[in-house]
mmCIF file with all atom_site columns, C-alpha atoms in Angstrom:
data_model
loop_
_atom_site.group_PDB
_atom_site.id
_atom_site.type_symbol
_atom_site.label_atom_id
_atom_site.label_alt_id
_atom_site.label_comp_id
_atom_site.label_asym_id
_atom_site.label_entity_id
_atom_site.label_seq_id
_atom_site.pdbx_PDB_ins_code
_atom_site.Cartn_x
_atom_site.Cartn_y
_atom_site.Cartn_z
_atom_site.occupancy
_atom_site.B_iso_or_equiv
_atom_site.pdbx_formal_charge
_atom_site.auth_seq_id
_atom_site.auth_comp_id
_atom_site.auth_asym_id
_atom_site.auth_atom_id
_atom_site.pdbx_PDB_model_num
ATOM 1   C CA . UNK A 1 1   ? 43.167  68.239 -43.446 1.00 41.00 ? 1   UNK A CA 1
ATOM 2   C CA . UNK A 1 2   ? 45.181  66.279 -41.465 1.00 45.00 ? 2   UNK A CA 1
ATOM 3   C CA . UNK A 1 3   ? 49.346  66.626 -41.734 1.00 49.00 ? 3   UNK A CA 1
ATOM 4   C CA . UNK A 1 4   ? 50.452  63.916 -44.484 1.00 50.00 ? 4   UNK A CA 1
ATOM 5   C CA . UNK A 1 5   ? 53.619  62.915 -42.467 1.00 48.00 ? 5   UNK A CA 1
ATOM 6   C CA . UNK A 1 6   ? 51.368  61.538 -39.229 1.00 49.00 ? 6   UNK A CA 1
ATOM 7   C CA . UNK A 1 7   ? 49.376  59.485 -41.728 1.00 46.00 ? 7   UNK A CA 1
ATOM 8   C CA . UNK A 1 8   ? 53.027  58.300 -43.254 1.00 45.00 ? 8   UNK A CA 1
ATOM 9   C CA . UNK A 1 9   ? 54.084  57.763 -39.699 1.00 44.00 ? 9   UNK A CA 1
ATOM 10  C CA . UNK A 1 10  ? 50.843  55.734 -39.175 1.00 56.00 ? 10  UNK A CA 1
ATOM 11  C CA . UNK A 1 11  ? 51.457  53.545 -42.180 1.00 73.00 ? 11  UNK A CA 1
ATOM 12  C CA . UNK A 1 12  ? 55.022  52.289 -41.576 1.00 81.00 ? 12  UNK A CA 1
ATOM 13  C CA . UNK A 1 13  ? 54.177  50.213 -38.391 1.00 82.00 ? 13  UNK A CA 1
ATOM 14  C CA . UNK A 1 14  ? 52.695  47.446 -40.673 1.00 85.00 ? 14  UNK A CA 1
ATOM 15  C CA . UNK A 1 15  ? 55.860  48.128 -43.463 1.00 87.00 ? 15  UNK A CA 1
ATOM 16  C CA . UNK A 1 16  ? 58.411  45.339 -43.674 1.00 92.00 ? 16  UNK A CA 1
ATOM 17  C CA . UNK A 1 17  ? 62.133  47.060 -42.336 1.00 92.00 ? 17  UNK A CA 1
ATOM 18  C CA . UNK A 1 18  ? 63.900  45.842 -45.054 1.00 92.00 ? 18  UNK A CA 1
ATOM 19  C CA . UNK A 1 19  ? 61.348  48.043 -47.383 1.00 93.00 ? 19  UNK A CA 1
ATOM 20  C CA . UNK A 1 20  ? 61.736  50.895 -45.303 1.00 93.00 ? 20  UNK A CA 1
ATOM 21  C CA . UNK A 1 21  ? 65.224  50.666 -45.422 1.00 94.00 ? 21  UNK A CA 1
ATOM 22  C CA . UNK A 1 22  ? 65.378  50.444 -49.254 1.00 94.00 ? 22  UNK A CA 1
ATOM 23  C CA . UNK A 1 23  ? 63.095  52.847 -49.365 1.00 94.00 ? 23  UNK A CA 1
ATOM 24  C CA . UNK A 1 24  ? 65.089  55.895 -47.712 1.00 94.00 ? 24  UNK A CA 1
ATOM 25  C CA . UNK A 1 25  ? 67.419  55.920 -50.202 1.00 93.00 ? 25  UNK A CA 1
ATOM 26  C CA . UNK A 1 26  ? 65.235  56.863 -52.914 1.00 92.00 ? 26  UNK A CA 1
ATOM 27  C CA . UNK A 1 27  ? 63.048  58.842 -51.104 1.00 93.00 ? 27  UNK A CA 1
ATOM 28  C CA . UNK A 1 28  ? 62.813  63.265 -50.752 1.00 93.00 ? 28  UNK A CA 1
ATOM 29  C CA . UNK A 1 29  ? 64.434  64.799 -47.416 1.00 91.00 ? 29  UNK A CA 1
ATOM 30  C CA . UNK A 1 30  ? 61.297  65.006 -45.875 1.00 92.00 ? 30  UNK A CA 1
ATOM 31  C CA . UNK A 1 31  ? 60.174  61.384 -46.448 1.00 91.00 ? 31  UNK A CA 1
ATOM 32  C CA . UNK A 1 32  ? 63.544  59.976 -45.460 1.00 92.00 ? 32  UNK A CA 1
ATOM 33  C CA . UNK A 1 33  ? 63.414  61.981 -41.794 1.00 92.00 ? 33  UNK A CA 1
ATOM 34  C CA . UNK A 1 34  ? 59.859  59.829 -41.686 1.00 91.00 ? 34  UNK A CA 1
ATOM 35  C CA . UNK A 1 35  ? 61.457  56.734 -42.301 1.00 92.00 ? 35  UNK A CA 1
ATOM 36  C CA . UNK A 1 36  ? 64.490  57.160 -40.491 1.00 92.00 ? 36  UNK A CA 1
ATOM 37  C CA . UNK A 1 37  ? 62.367  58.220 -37.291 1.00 91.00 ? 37  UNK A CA 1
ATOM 38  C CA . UNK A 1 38  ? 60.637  54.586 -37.571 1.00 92.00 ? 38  UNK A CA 1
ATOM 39  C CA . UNK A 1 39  ? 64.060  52.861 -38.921 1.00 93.00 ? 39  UNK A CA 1
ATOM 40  C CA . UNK A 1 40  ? 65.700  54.236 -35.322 1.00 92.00 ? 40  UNK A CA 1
ATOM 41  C CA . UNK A 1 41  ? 62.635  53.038 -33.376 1.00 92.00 ? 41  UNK A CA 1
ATOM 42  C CA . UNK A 1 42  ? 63.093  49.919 -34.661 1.00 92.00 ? 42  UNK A CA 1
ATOM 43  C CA . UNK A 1 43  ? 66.245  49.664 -33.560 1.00 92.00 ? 43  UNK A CA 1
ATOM 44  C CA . UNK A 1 44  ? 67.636  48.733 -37.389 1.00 92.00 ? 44  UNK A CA 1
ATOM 45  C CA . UNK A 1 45  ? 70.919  51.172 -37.173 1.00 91.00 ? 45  UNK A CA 1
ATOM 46  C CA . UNK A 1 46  ? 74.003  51.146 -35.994 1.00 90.00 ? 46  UNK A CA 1
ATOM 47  C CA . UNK A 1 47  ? 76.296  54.260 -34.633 1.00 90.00 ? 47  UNK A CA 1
ATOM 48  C CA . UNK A 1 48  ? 78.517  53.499 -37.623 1.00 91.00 ? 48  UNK A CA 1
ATOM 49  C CA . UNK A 1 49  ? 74.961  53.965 -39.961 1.00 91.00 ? 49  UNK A CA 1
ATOM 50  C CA . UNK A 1 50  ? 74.845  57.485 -37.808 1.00 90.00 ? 50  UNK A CA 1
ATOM 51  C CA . UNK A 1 51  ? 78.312  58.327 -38.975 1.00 92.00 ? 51  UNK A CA 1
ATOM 52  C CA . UNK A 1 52  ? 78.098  56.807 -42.496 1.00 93.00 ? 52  UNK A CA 1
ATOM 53  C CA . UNK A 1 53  ? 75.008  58.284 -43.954 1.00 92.00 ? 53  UNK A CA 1
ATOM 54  C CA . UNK A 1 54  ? 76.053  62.119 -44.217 1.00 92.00 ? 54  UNK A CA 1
ATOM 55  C CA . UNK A 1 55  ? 78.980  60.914 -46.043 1.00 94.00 ? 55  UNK A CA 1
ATOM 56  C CA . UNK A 1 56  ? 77.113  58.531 -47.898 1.00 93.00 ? 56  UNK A CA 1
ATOM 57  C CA . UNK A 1 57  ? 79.645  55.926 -47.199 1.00 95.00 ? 57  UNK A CA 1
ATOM 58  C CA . UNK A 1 58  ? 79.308  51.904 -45.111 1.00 95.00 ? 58  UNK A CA 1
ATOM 59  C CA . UNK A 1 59  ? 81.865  51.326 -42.449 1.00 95.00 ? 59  UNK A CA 1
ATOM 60  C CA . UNK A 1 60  ? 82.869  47.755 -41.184 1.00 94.00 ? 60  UNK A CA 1
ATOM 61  C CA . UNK A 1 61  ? 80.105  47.603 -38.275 1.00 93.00 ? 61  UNK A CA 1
ATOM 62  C CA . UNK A 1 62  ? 77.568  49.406 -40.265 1.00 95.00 ? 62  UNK A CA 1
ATOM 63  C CA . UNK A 1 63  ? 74.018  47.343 -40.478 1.00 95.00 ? 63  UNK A CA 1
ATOM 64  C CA . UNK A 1 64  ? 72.747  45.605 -44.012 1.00 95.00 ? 64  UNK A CA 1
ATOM 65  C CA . UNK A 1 65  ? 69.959  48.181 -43.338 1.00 95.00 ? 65  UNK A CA 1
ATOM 66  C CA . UNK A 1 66  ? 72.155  50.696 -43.319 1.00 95.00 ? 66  UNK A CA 1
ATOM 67  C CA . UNK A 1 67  ? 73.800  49.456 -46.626 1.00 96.00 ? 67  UNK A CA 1
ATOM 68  C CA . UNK A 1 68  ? 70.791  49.844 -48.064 1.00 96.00 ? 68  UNK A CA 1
ATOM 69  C CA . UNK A 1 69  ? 69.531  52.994 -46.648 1.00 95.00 ? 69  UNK A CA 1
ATOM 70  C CA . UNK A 1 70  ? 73.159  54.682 -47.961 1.00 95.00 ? 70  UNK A CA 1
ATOM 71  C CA . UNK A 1 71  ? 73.827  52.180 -51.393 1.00 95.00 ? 71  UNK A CA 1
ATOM 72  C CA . UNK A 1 72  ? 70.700  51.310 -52.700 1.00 95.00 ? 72  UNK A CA 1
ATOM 73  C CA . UNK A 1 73  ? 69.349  48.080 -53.546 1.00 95.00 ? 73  UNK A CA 1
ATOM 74  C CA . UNK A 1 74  ? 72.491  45.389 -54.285 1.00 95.00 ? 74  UNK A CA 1
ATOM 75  C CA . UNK A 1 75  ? 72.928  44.560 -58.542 1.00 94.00 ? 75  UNK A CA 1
ATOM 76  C CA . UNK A 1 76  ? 72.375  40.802 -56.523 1.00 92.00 ? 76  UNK A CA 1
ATOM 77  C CA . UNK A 1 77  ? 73.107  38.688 -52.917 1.00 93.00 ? 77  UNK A CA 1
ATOM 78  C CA . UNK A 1 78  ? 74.208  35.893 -52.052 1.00 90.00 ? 78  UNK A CA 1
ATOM 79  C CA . UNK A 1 79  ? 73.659  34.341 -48.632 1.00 90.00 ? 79  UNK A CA 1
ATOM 80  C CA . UNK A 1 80  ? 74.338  31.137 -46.702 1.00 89.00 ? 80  UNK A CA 1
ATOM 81  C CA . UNK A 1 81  ? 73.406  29.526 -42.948 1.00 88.00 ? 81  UNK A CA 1
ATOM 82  C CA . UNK A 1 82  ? 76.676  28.972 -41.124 1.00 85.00 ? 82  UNK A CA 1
ATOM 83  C CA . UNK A 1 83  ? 74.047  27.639 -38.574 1.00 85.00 ? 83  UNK A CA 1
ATOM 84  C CA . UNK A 1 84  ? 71.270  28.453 -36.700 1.00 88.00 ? 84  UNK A CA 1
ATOM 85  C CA . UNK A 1 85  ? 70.366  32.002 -36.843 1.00 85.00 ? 85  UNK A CA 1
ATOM 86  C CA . UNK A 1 86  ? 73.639  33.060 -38.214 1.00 87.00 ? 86  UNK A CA 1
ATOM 87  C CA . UNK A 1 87  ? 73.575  33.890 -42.265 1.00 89.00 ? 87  UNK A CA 1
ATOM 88  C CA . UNK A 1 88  ? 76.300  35.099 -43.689 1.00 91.00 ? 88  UNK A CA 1
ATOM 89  C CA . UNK A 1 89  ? 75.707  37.369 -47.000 1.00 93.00 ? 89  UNK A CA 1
ATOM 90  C CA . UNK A 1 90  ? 78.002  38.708 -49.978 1.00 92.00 ? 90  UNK A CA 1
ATOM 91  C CA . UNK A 1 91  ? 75.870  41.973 -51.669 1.00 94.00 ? 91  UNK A CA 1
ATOM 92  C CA . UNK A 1 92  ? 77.533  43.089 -54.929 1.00 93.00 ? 92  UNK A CA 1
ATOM 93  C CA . UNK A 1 93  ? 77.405  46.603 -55.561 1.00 94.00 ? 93  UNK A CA 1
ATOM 94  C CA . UNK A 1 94  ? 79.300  48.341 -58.790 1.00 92.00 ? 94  UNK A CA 1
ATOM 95  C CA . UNK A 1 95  ? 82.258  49.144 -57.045 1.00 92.00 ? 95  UNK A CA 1
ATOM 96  C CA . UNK A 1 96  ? 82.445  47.153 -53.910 1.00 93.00 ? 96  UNK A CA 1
ATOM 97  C CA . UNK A 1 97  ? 81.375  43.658 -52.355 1.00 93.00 ? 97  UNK A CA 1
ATOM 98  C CA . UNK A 1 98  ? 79.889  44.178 -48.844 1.00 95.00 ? 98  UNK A CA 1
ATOM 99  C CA . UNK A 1 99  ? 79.953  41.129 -46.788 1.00 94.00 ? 99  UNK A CA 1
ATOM 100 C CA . UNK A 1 100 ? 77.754  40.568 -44.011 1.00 94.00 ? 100 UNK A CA 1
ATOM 101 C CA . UNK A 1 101 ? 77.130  37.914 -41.022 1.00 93.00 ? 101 UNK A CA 1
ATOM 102 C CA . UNK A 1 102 ? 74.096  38.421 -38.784 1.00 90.00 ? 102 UNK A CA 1
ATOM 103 C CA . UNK A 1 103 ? 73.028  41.738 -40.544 1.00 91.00 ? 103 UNK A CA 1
ATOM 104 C CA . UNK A 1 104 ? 76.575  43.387 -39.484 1.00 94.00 ? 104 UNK A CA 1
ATOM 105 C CA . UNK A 1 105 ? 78.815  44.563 -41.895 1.00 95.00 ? 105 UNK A CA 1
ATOM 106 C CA . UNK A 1 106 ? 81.465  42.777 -41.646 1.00 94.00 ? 106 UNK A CA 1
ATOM 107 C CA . UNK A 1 107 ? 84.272  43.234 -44.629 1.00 93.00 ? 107 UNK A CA 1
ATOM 108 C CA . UNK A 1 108 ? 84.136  45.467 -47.703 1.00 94.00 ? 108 UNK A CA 1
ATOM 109 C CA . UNK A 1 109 ? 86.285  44.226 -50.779 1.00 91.00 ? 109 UNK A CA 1
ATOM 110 C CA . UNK A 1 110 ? 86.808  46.180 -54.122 1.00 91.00 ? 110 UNK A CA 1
ATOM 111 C CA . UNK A 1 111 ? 85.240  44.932 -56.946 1.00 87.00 ? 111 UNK A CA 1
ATOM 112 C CA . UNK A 1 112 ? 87.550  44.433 -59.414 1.00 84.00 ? 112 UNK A CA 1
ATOM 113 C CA . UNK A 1 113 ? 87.302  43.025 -63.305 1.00 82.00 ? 113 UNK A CA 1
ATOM 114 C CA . UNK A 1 114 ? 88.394  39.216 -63.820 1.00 80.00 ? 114 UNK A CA 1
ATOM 115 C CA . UNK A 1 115 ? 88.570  38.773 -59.784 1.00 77.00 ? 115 UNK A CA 1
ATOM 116 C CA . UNK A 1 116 ? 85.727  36.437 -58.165 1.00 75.00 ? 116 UNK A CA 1
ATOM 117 C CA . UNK A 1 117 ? 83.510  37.422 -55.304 1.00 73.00 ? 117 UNK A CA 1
ATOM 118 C CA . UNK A 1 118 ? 84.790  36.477 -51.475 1.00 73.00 ? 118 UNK A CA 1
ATOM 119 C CA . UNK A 1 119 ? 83.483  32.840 -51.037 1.00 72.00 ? 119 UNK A CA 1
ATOM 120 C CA . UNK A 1 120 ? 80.840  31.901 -48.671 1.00 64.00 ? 120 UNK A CA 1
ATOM 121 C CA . UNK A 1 121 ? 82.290  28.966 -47.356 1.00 63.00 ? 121 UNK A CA 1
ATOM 122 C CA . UNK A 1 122 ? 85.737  27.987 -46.980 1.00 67.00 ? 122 UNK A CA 1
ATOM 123 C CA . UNK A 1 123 ? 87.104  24.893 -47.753 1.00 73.00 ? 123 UNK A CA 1
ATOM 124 C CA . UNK A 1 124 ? 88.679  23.218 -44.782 1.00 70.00 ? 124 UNK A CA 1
ATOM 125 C CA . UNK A 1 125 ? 92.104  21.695 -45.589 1.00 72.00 ? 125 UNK A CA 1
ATOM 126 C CA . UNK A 1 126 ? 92.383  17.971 -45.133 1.00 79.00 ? 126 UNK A CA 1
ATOM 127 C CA . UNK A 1 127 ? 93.675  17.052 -41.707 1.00 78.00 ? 127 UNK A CA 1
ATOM 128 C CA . UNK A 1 128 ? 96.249  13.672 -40.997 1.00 73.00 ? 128 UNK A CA 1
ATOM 129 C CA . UNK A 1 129 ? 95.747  11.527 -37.939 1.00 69.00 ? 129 UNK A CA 1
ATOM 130 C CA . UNK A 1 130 ? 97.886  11.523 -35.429 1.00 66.00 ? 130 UNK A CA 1
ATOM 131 C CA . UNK A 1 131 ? 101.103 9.737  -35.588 1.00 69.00 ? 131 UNK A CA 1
ATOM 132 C CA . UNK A 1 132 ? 100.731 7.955  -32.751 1.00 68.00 ? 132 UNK A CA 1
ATOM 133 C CA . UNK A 1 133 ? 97.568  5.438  -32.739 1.00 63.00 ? 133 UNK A CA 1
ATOM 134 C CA . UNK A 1 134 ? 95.900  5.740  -29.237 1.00 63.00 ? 134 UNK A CA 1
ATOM 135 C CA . UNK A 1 135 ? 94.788  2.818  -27.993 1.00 67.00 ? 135 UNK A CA 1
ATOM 136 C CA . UNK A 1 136 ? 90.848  3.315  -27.143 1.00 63.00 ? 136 UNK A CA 1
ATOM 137 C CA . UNK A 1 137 ? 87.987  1.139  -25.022 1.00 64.00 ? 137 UNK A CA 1
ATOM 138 C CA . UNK A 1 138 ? 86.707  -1.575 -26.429 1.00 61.00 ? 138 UNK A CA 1
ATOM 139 C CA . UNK A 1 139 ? 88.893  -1.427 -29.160 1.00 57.00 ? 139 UNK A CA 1
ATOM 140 C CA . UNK A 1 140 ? 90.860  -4.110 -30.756 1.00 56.00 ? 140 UNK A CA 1
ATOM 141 C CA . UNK A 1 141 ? 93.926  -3.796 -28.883 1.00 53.00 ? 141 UNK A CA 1
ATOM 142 C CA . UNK A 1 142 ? 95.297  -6.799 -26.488 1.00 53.00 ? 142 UNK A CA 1
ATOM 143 C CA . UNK A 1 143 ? 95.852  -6.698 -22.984 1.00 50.00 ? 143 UNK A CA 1
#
C-alpha cells in the first residue's frame, strides 16, 4: 500500500489555498506539515507567518493565509475594493480585529465591548475653494 501522505500531497494541487489554509489549523501535526509543504510552494506565507505560527500569534506583515492557518476561521469579514485589485478586509476574531489590504496584514485592533469595528472607508472631510478665483480659458472672464 502506497504511503497516505503522497496521495494527500497528490490531492492538494486541485484544493482551493484559502481551504488549505483553513484547513491547517484544525488539522493533526502530520497533516499540517502536508499542507504547509503545499501552502509554502504556493508561495501563500510570509516570513512573519514563519515567525508567528510557533507562537501561535499574527504580526503586522503576516498574510490573511497565515491568519487563518494560526486563528482559525474569522466569527465574520468584511471587505471592500479601494480599486482595482486592491481589497481591503476587516476579520473579527473574539479578541482582536485583523485588518487586511491586498492579503497583508496590515493593523491589529483589540476588540473591545461597546467600541465599533475600524471602518472600511473613510470619510473625506469637505474641502473650500480657493480664496482666490483663477481666471481659466474660455471662461467668462473679460479681456
Amino acid at each position: 500500500m502506497a504511503n497516505s501522505s503522497v496521495f494527500a500531497a497528490e490531492d492538494l494541487t486541485v484544493s482551493r489555498t484559502i481551504d488549505l489554509c483553513l484547513e491547517y489549523n484544525s488539522a493533526n501535526a502530520e497533516r499540517k506539515e502536508v499542507l504547509k509543504t503545499e501552502i509554502d510552494r504556493r508561495g501563500m506565507i510570509s516570513f512573519k507567518d514563519q515567525e508567528g505560527m510557533p507562537k501561535g500569534e499574527v504580526y503586522k506583515g503576516s498574510s490573511t493565509c497565515g491568519l487563518y492557518m494560526i486563528k482559525g476561521k474569522p466569527l465574520a469579514e468584511q471587505a471592500r475594493q479601494l480599486r482595482p485589485l486592491t481589497y481591503k478586509v476587516v476579520h473579527v476574531y473574539p479578541d482582536k480585529y485583523y485588518v487586511s489590504q491586498s492579503g497583508l496584514i496590515m493593523d491589529i485592533l483589540d476588540r473591545k465591548e461597546g467600541e465599533l469595528p475600524p471602518q472600511l472607508v473613510h470619510e473625506v472631510p469637505a474641502v473650500q475653494p480657493p480664496p482666490v478665483i483663477y481666471n481659466t480659458p474660455g471662461g467668462s472672464h473679460s479681456q
